[in-house]
Amino acid sequence: MFPTGEGSIRLFRVGGIQVYLHWSWFLVAVFELTTRREVYGSLAWNAAEYLALFGIVLLHEFGHALACRSVGGRAEQIVLWPLGGVAYVQPPERPGAVLWSIAAGPLVNVVLFTVLTAWSVFVWPDLESVPREWWLFWRSLWIINVVLLVFNLLPIYPLDGGQILRALLWFALGRARSLQVAAGIGLVGTALLALGAIWLRSVWAGLVVAFIGLNCWAGWKHARWLMQMERENAWLRVETSRD
Ligand SMILES: [Zn+2]
């Protein structure tokens, strides 16, 4: 239930990681150019804002991919699509490795938050002297980054927050049970998000929630499968120890 390199444009390759842009990102461009037109005096600023959103999402995904590689995992693909980006990471099956691969994404946004905030404090202490459009652009970057950080940290599997929770639970509960608990919490969270989307009457929010819910449900089913495998393995061990 994630976009793949198929139907996507091959953008560039850095450090063995291929970056794809899904065609639907052009919908974001249309949104940017039509609904945000009034904010800036020229279209160039809208284009810059679009690229900045793209850049922030990409840096976040590179955080995941590089962290995954640093612990010996595989990460070769990043796909950007309108619901954000997806870094295809396969960290080793250890809770510490999974935790680092997931946490590194939001950590990039924490670093960006510090840099952007410090910029306004130290470089632009006197806002009156800053050209209006530069200031609006900085404000957009700050808001985009904070929204991405907070949204990604919601403890709803498979959002980063839900996956961090799962990795933490893994230390105590094991691989299968931790996924089941995190996906269970995620399903409750998805239901709450769905109520929020209905309240907002937003089709866009509804699509995001549906996407999260489907992947959370897949996580729940995977957890049940893992638990069944563990039971069968335990049974096999008992059988072989009897022989
Ligand atoms: Zn992430």
CSV table of N, CA and C and ligand atoms in Angstrom, one decimal, residues 60-61 64 85 101-102 105-106 109 152 159-160, ligand 1:
chain,number,residue,atom,x,y,z
A,60,HIS,N,14.1,14.5,5.4
A,60,HIS,CA,13.5,13.6,6.4
A,60,HIS,C,13.7,12.1,5.9
A,61,GLU,N,13.4,11.9,4.7
A,61,GLU,CA,13.5,10.5,4.2
A,61,GLU,C,15.0,10.0,4.1
A,64,HIS,N,16.1,8.7,7.4
A,64,HIS,CA,15.7,7.3,7.6
A,64,HIS,C,16.7,6.4,6.8
A,85,GLY,N,6.8,11.3,1.8
A,85,GLY,CA,7.8,10.5,1.2
A,85,GLY,C,7.8,9.2,1.8
A,101,SER,N,16.7,3.7,12.8
A,101,SER,CA,16.3,3.9,11.4
A,101,SER,C,15.0,4.8,11.3
A,102,ILE,N,14.1,4.6,12.3
A,102,ILE,CA,12.8,5.3,12.2
A,102,ILE,C,13.0,6.7,12.9
A,105,GLY,N,14.5,10.0,11.0
A,105,GLY,CA,13.7,10.9,10.1
A,105,GLY,C,13.2,12.2,10.9
A,106,PRO,N,12.4,12.0,11.9
A,106,PRO,CA,12.0,13.1,12.7
A,106,PRO,C,13.1,13.9,13.3
A,109,ASN,N,14.0,16.8,11.2
A,109,ASN,CA,13.1,17.9,11.4
A,109,ASN,C,13.4,18.7,12.7
A,152,ASN,N,4.2,13.4,12.0
A,152,ASN,CA,4.9,12.2,12.0
A,152,ASN,C,5.1,11.5,13.3
A,159,LEU,N,2.8,5.6,11.1
A,159,LEU,CA,3.6,6.9,11.2
A,159,LEU,C,4.8,6.6,12.0
A,160,ASP,N,5.8,7.5,11.8
A,160,ASP,CA,7.1,7.3,12.6
A,160,ASP,C,6.9,7.2,14.1
B,1,ZN,ZN,9.5,9.4,8.5
